Short mmCIF file of C-alpha atoms and ligand atoms in Angstrom, two decimals:
data_model
loop_
_atom_site.label_atom_id
_atom_site.label_comp_id
_atom_site.label_asym_id
_atom_site.label_seq_id
_atom_site.Cartn_x
_atom_site.Cartn_y
_atom_site.Cartn_z
CA MET A 1 10.93 12.83 24.04
CA ILE A 2 13.20 11.59 26.83
CA PRO A 3 14.39 8.08 25.55
CA PHE A 4 14.98 5.09 27.26
CA SER A 5 18.55 5.25 26.02
CA ASP A 6 20.27 6.74 23.23
CA LEU A 7 23.09 4.34 21.46
CA LYS A 8 23.40 6.45 18.01
CA LEU A 9 24.37 9.34 20.35
CA GLN A 10 26.51 7.24 22.49
CA TYR A 11 27.97 5.87 18.81
CA GLN A 12 28.64 9.39 17.88
CA SER A 13 30.50 10.52 20.98
CA ILE A 14 33.42 7.63 20.15
CA LYS A 15 33.01 7.38 16.94
CA GLU A 16 36.70 8.10 15.93
CA GLU A 17 38.06 5.09 17.56
CA VAL A 18 35.43 2.59 17.40
CA ASP A 19 35.51 2.87 13.61
CA ALA A 20 39.49 2.36 13.83
CA GLY A 21 38.90 -0.82 15.43
CA VAL A 22 36.57 -2.01 13.72
CA GLU A 23 38.65 -1.24 10.57
CA ARG A 24 41.82 -3.49 11.48
CA VAL A 25 39.76 -6.50 12.56
CA LEU A 26 38.52 -6.07 8.77
CA ARG A 27 41.81 -5.69 7.56
CA SER A 28 43.50 -8.04 9.72
CA GLY A 29 41.31 -11.01 7.41
CA TRP A 30 40.76 -12.83 11.21
CA PHE A 31 37.48 -13.03 12.66
CA ILE A 32 37.29 -15.52 15.49
CA LEU A 33 39.08 -15.50 19.04
CA GLY A 34 42.18 -13.68 17.57
CA GLN A 35 44.41 -11.02 19.26
CA GLU A 36 41.31 -8.95 19.70
CA VAL A 37 39.80 -11.16 21.93
CA ARG A 38 42.36 -12.00 23.71
CA ASP A 39 43.39 -8.60 24.30
CA PHE A 40 40.08 -7.43 25.44
CA GLU A 41 40.19 -10.68 27.90
CA GLU A 42 42.79 -9.66 29.25
CA GLU A 43 41.97 -5.81 29.93
CA PHE A 44 38.82 -6.91 31.68
CA ALA A 45 40.07 -9.70 33.58
CA ALA A 46 42.73 -6.67 34.92
CA TYR A 47 38.74 -4.60 35.39
CA ILE A 48 37.28 -6.88 37.50
CA GLY A 49 40.40 -7.77 39.19
CA VAL A 50 40.62 -11.35 38.71
CA PRO A 51 42.93 -13.70 36.59
CA TYR A 52 40.81 -15.16 33.88
CA ALA A 53 37.77 -13.78 31.37
CA VAL A 54 36.36 -15.95 28.78
CA GLY A 55 35.23 -14.59 25.70
CA VAL A 56 31.50 -16.42 24.40
CA GLY A 57 29.28 -15.71 22.59
CA SER A 58 26.47 -14.16 24.86
CA GLY A 59 25.51 -13.55 28.73
CA THR A 60 22.95 -16.66 28.39
CA GLU A 61 25.90 -18.96 27.66
CA ALA A 62 27.96 -17.29 29.68
CA LEU A 63 25.62 -18.37 32.12
CA HIS A 64 25.32 -21.58 31.01
CA LEU A 65 29.17 -22.60 29.96
CA ALA A 66 29.66 -21.10 33.45
CA LEU A 67 27.22 -23.77 35.24
CA LEU A 68 28.83 -26.68 32.66
CA ALA A 69 32.00 -25.72 34.05
CA CYS A 70 30.82 -27.09 37.55
CA ASP A 71 30.14 -30.53 36.31
CA LEU A 72 26.45 -30.19 36.84
CA ALA A 73 24.70 -33.54 36.31
CA PRO A 74 21.16 -34.03 34.93
CA GLY A 75 18.41 -33.23 37.61
CA ASP A 76 20.85 -31.37 39.67
CA GLU A 77 19.73 -28.41 41.09
CA VAL A 78 20.48 -24.86 40.97
CA ILE A 79 19.38 -21.89 43.41
CA THR A 80 18.28 -18.70 41.98
CA VAL A 81 15.74 -15.97 41.79
CA SER A 82 12.67 -15.22 40.01
CA HIS A 83 13.22 -11.75 39.84
CA THR A 84 15.29 -11.55 36.79
CA ALA A 85 15.82 -11.75 33.36
CA VAL A 86 14.30 -14.80 31.78
CA ALA A 87 17.90 -15.54 30.84
CA THR A 88 19.17 -16.72 34.26
CA VAL A 89 16.60 -19.35 34.59
CA ALA A 90 16.99 -20.42 30.41
CA ALA A 91 20.22 -20.95 30.96
CA ILE A 92 20.32 -23.09 34.48
CA GLU A 93 17.67 -25.45 32.09
CA LEU A 94 20.27 -25.68 28.75
CA ALA A 95 23.11 -26.66 31.51
CA GLY A 96 20.67 -29.44 32.11
CA ALA A 97 19.86 -28.09 35.45
CA LYS A 98 16.45 -27.46 38.20
CA PRO A 99 15.69 -23.89 38.84
CA VAL A 100 14.97 -23.54 42.35
CA PHE A 101 14.14 -19.83 43.38
CA VAL A 102 13.99 -18.38 46.70
CA ASP A 103 12.26 -14.53 47.23
CA ILE A 104 14.44 -11.75 47.59
CA ASP A 105 14.70 -8.71 49.92
CA PRO A 106 12.79 -6.10 48.83
CA ILE A 107 14.84 -2.97 49.24
CA SER A 108 17.46 -4.92 47.16
CA TYR A 109 15.98 -6.39 45.21
CA THR A 110 18.43 -9.05 45.26
CA MET A 111 18.41 -12.70 46.44
CA ASP A 112 17.47 -12.67 50.13
CA PRO A 113 20.17 -15.44 51.59
CA SER A 114 18.25 -16.30 54.49
CA GLU A 115 15.99 -18.30 52.51
CA LEU A 116 18.99 -20.33 50.92
CA GLU A 117 19.48 -23.16 53.64
CA ASP A 118 15.63 -24.25 53.60
CA LYS A 119 15.91 -24.52 49.92
CA ILE A 120 19.60 -26.62 49.52
CA THR A 121 18.98 -30.85 49.08
CA SER A 122 21.20 -33.07 47.89
CA VAL A 123 21.14 -32.69 44.92
CA THR A 124 22.10 -28.87 45.34
CA LYS A 125 25.37 -27.77 43.35
CA ALA A 126 25.16 -24.20 42.10
CA ILE A 127 23.66 -20.89 44.19
CA LEU A 128 23.02 -18.22 41.15
CA PRO A 129 22.62 -14.61 43.26
CA VAL A 130 21.47 -12.15 40.14
CA HIS A 131 22.99 -8.43 40.81
CA LEU A 132 19.68 -7.09 39.37
CA TYR A 133 19.73 -3.21 38.09
CA GLY A 134 23.65 -3.02 39.05
CA GLN A 135 23.08 -3.71 43.03
CA VAL A 136 25.80 -6.74 43.92
CA ALA A 137 23.71 -9.15 45.91
CA ASP A 138 24.64 -9.65 48.97
CA MET A 139 27.42 -11.97 48.57
CA SER A 140 29.14 -12.71 52.35
CA PRO A 141 26.10 -14.65 54.16
CA ILE A 142 25.79 -16.45 50.47
CA LEU A 143 29.64 -17.69 50.39
CA THR A 144 28.89 -18.85 53.64
CA VAL A 145 26.21 -20.86 52.98
CA ALA A 146 27.83 -21.93 50.13
CA ARG A 147 30.86 -22.90 52.19
CA GLU A 148 28.90 -24.47 54.37
CA HIS A 149 27.49 -26.80 51.62
CA GLU A 150 30.21 -27.41 49.28
CA LEU A 151 28.11 -24.96 46.47
CA LYS A 152 29.01 -23.37 43.50
CA VAL A 153 28.48 -19.91 43.17
CA ILE A 154 27.99 -17.79 40.07
CA GLU A 155 27.21 -14.70 40.03
CA ASP A 156 25.10 -12.88 37.49
CA ALA A 157 26.49 -10.14 36.70
CA ALA A 158 24.63 -9.34 33.73
CA GLN A 159 23.47 -6.34 34.22
CA ALA A 160 26.63 -4.84 36.96
CA HIS A 161 29.74 -3.78 34.85
CA GLY A 162 32.01 -1.90 37.26
CA ALA A 163 29.26 -2.24 40.25
CA GLU A 164 31.15 -3.42 43.72
CA TYR A 165 30.94 -5.62 47.12
CA GLN A 166 32.85 -4.67 49.79
CA GLY A 167 35.28 -2.44 47.56
CA ARG A 168 35.66 -6.09 45.13
CA LYS A 169 34.36 -6.07 41.55
CA ALA A 170 31.28 -7.98 40.63
CA GLY A 171 31.96 -10.95 39.29
CA SER A 172 34.74 -11.34 41.39
CA VAL A 173 32.99 -11.99 44.59
CA GLY A 174 32.08 -15.83 43.89
CA ASP A 175 33.82 -18.86 41.87
CA LEU A 176 32.65 -17.29 38.70
CA GLY A 177 31.68 -14.25 37.08
CA CYS A 178 29.12 -14.11 34.38
CA PHE A 179 28.57 -10.57 32.02
CA SER A 180 26.33 -10.43 28.67
CA PHE A 181 27.75 -7.58 26.09
CA TYR A 182 24.15 -6.76 25.04
CA PRO A 183 23.99 -3.39 23.82
CA THR A 184 22.06 -1.73 25.94
CA LYS A 185 23.97 -3.66 29.37
CA ASN A 186 26.30 -1.22 31.06
CA LEU A 187 29.28 -1.98 28.51
CA GLY A 188 26.90 -3.31 25.58
CA ALA A 189 28.91 -4.49 22.18
CA TYR A 190 27.24 -3.62 18.65
CA GLY A 191 26.20 -7.50 18.89
CA ASP A 192 25.59 -10.18 20.91
CA GLY A 193 28.46 -10.91 23.56
CA GLY A 194 29.33 -12.63 27.00
CA MET A 195 32.18 -13.26 29.01
CA ILE A 196 33.26 -15.32 32.22
CA VAL A 197 35.62 -14.27 34.79
CA THR A 198 37.43 -16.53 37.64
CA SER A 199 40.39 -16.54 39.74
CA ASP A 200 40.10 -20.09 39.68
CA SER A 201 42.68 -21.73 36.69
CA GLY A 202 41.30 -24.82 36.06
CA LEU A 203 37.70 -23.87 35.99
CA ALA A 204 39.44 -20.59 33.17
CA GLU A 205 40.48 -23.99 31.40
CA ARG A 206 37.24 -25.72 31.40
CA LEU A 207 35.83 -22.73 30.04
CA SER A 208 38.18 -21.98 27.39
CA LEU A 209 37.48 -25.80 25.87
CA LEU A 210 33.77 -25.84 26.57
CA ARG A 211 33.39 -22.63 24.52
CA GLN A 212 34.71 -24.10 20.73
CA TYR A 213 33.77 -27.82 20.69
CA GLY A 214 36.13 -28.68 23.78
CA TRP A 215 39.26 -28.08 21.28
CA ARG A 216 42.60 -28.00 22.89
CA GLU A 217 44.05 -29.05 19.61
CA ARG A 218 42.00 -28.01 16.25
CA TYR A 219 39.48 -30.64 15.28
CA VAL A 220 39.96 -32.69 18.07
CA SER A 221 38.36 -32.67 21.42
CA SER A 222 39.25 -33.65 24.26
CA ILE A 223 35.57 -32.98 25.97
CA ARG A 224 32.56 -31.87 24.77
CA GLY A 225 31.83 -28.59 24.06
CA ILE A 226 29.86 -26.06 22.17
CA ASN A 227 30.37 -22.94 19.74
CA SER A 228 29.73 -19.93 21.99
CA ARG A 229 32.68 -17.41 21.40
CA LEU A 230 33.04 -13.56 21.00
CA ASP A 231 34.35 -12.15 17.54
CA GLU A 232 36.77 -9.95 16.55
CA LEU A 233 34.71 -7.16 15.75
CA GLN A 234 32.91 -7.17 18.85
CA ALA A 235 36.16 -7.72 20.97
CA ALA A 236 37.84 -4.32 19.28
CA ILE A 237 34.72 -2.58 19.63
CA LEU A 238 34.28 -3.64 23.60
CA ARG A 239 37.45 -2.78 23.90
CA VAL A 240 36.97 0.94 22.94
CA LYS A 241 34.04 1.24 25.36
CA LEU A 242 35.96 -0.24 28.54
CA ARG A 243 37.71 2.24 27.94
CA HIS A 244 34.80 4.57 29.19
CA LEU A 245 32.70 2.15 31.26
CA ASP A 246 33.46 4.35 34.61
CA GLU A 247 33.19 7.85 33.04
CA TRP A 248 29.46 6.38 31.90
CA ASN A 249 28.40 4.86 34.99
CA ALA A 250 29.73 7.56 36.99
CA LYS A 251 27.07 9.18 35.08
CA ARG A 252 24.25 7.22 35.19
CA ARG A 253 25.23 7.28 39.42
CA ASN A 254 25.33 11.54 39.10
CA HIS A 255 21.66 10.94 37.34
CA ALA A 256 20.59 8.21 40.12
CA GLY A 257 21.22 11.10 43.12
CA LEU A 258 19.82 13.64 40.67
CA TYR A 259 16.51 11.64 41.07
CA ASN A 260 16.69 11.22 44.66
CA ARG A 261 16.72 14.35 45.55
CA LEU A 262 14.51 15.84 43.07
CA LEU A 263 12.24 12.45 43.96
CA ARG A 264 12.69 13.22 47.67
CA GLU A 265 9.13 14.36 48.65
CA ALA A 266 7.57 12.03 46.33
CA VAL A 267 4.72 9.46 47.33
CA LEU A 268 7.17 6.68 45.50
CA THR A 269 10.31 4.99 46.60
CA THR A 270 13.03 5.35 44.97
CA PRO A 271 16.01 3.12 44.66
CA MET A 272 18.03 2.14 47.54
CA GLU A 273 22.19 1.85 47.40
CA MET A 274 23.14 -0.93 49.75
CA THR A 275 26.02 0.39 51.86
CA TYR A 276 28.36 -3.14 51.23
CA GLY A 277 28.54 -2.21 47.93
CA LYS A 278 28.55 0.54 45.05
CA HIS A 279 25.53 0.34 42.51
CA CYS A 280 26.32 0.48 38.89
CA TYR A 281 22.54 1.60 38.14
CA HIS A 282 22.60 -0.05 34.78
CA LEU A 283 18.69 0.46 35.93
CA TYR A 284 16.93 3.44 37.83
CA VAL A 285 13.39 1.44 39.34
CA VAL A 286 11.13 2.84 41.49
CA ALA A 287 8.15 1.44 43.46
CA SER A 288 4.81 2.88 42.84
CA LYS A 289 1.79 1.67 44.09
CA CYS A 290 0.26 3.19 40.83
CA ARG A 291 2.75 1.63 38.52
CA ASP A 292 0.50 0.62 35.18
CA ASP A 293 -1.29 4.43 35.68
CA LEU A 294 2.62 6.33 36.20
CA GLN A 295 4.55 4.77 33.08
CA THR A 296 1.05 5.54 31.13
CA PHE A 297 1.40 9.32 32.07
CA LEU A 298 5.18 9.42 31.60
CA ARG A 299 4.56 7.57 27.95
CA ASP A 300 2.30 10.03 26.87
CA ASN A 301 4.64 12.58 27.44
CA GLY A 302 7.25 11.01 25.30
CA VAL A 303 9.54 9.14 28.34
CA GLY A 304 10.43 6.16 27.72
CA ALA A 305 9.86 3.85 30.88
CA LEU A 306 10.18 0.40 31.06
CA VAL A 307 8.73 -2.46 33.10
CA HIS A 308 12.01 -4.88 34.14
CA TYR A 309 10.18 -7.36 35.19
CA PRO A 310 6.03 -7.49 34.72
CA VAL A 311 6.16 -11.05 35.22
CA PRO A 312 8.58 -12.77 37.67
CA VAL A 313 9.75 -16.29 35.62
CA HIS A 314 8.27 -18.92 37.61
CA LEU A 315 4.41 -17.12 36.94
CA GLN A 316 5.02 -16.76 33.09
CA GLY A 317 3.50 -19.69 31.21
CA ALA A 318 6.49 -21.20 29.74
CA TYR A 319 7.76 -22.22 33.21
CA GLN A 320 4.17 -23.21 34.31
CA ASP A 321 5.39 -27.17 34.90
CA LEU A 322 7.81 -26.35 37.96
CA GLY A 323 4.53 -25.78 39.35
CA LEU A 324 4.51 -22.35 41.68
CA GLY A 325 1.28 -20.46 41.57
CA THR A 326 1.02 -17.29 42.17
CA GLY A 327 1.78 -16.58 46.60
CA ALA A 328 4.91 -19.22 46.18
CA LEU A 329 7.07 -15.52 46.12
CA PRO A 330 5.30 -12.96 47.42
CA VAL A 331 7.91 -10.58 47.67
CA THR A 332 8.77 -11.10 44.04
CA GLU A 333 5.53 -11.21 43.03
CA GLN A 334 4.96 -7.45 45.15
CA CYS A 335 7.89 -6.16 42.55
CA ALA A 336 6.42 -7.35 39.84
CA ARG A 337 3.35 -5.12 40.13
CA GLN A 338 5.34 -1.89 41.65
CA VAL A 339 8.47 -1.78 39.42
CA LEU A 340 9.12 1.02 37.02
CA THR A 341 12.94 1.73 35.49
CA LEU A 342 12.96 5.60 33.99
CA PRO A 343 15.63 6.59 32.10
CA VAL A 344 19.51 6.98 33.63
CA ALA A 345 20.80 6.73 30.67
CA PRO A 346 24.49 8.29 30.74
CA GLU A 347 23.90 10.28 27.50
CA LEU A 348 21.30 11.78 29.16
CA THR A 349 20.94 15.39 30.20
CA GLU A 350 20.02 16.65 33.65
CA GLU A 351 17.48 19.06 32.63
CA GLN A 352 16.14 15.34 31.00
CA ILE A 353 16.14 14.38 34.21
CA GLY A 354 14.34 17.08 35.78
CA GLY A 355 11.79 17.14 33.35
CA VAL A 356 11.07 13.09 33.95
CA CYS A 357 11.21 13.98 37.65
CA ASP A 358 8.75 17.08 36.88
CA LEU A 359 6.00 15.01 34.80
CA ILE A 360 6.15 12.65 38.63
CA VAL A 361 5.98 15.13 40.31
CA GLU A 362 2.36 16.57 38.42
CA PHE A 363 1.02 12.78 38.06
CA GLU A 364 1.26 12.15 41.60
CA SER A 365 -0.45 16.02 42.64
CA SER A 366 -3.11 14.55 39.98
CA LYS A 367 -4.07 11.73 41.79
CA GLY A 368 -3.92 13.94 45.01
CA THR A 369 -1.72 12.25 46.58
C1 PLP B 1 21.17 -9.24 30.11
C2 PLP B 1 20.91 -10.43 31.15
C3 PLP B 1 21.21 -12.05 30.72
C4 PLP B 1 21.67 -12.19 29.33
O1 PLP B 1 22.35 -11.56 28.43
P1 PLP B 1 22.51 -12.03 27.02
O2 PLP B 1 23.65 -11.26 26.14
O3 PLP B 1 21.38 -11.10 26.34
O4 PLP B 1 22.09 -13.06 26.55
C5 PLP B 1 21.27 -12.77 31.91
N1 PLP B 1 21.09 -12.13 33.07
C6 PLP B 1 20.72 -11.15 33.20
C7 PLP B 1 19.98 -10.40 34.33
C8 PLP B 1 20.77 -9.93 32.46
O5 PLP B 1 20.13 -9.00 31.74
#
């Protein structure tokens, strides 16, 4: 059995540190927005290389609040991609805006900046690139278009903790960077959690109000806000895990390098790390013309191989009223048919990665390819 990930094994490796953090919080009697959250915000901001970080309830809410902080009016448009977790699009609609999709680059699987100009209208307010799989989108041309049209750039960095673009950490390149601490992310809580980072003190101030009813002073709302808070237990756990993030990301990169070497002769396409940045391999995604058969074969042989994502958002039942049918985003649609995610969690061993590769070679030779 080669599992997709093994969070129990990861916990065993940091049990003492985590248990001490949890006990500290339980003994303190303070559970929401306290010292642990303040310390974690400071430590995470320093890690990303920005002055401000605001802890919130989830990655979806990080995106939602980031959009609210940009003062969107109902009917405003936000340009993003359809090849993403549905959360990206759900957050845009939660903020009252309309998602507008551009296609992706087939090599990086991220936003194709050359499509942006065509989609900008008088009500476009923001561009929301997604650093999918742990690879940062090509931010430089995206920022150029945004500056020209006075649009905000919000990075969906929910899969990119520690990834880099031209030497800068994902999340620190645009106006706002949004992270998720869903348990399986490269930096994961033991529950839900999220964070928004920024270098803009005004946006940081607005975000800290928005996450708690607009309170500057308790029980008195200075702006309309919601309740989206990171809790003390998750912050204490995440503080421990942040200290291991670079070491875990290095293991993911090592596994990815091993896959790339062992699958050099394979027919399927291995992922490409763009020269402008550093991939953090939240997911190691290959592309295969016989994806479904390969996934079944791997699963039958005990390998946890998943598809991220099988149906692009614009083709999902819930989003039919956006009016984009099959053929609207050809690269996105082709990727959805071909992508397959192989296990790359840091807890896996090189032998396990080798085992997955042996099975792929066996599958391809049985197909006569
Ligand atoms: C996980 C994820 C989110 C949402 O984060 P949650 O914490 O689950 O709400 C948003 N965008 C992307 C790309 C994600 O992978």
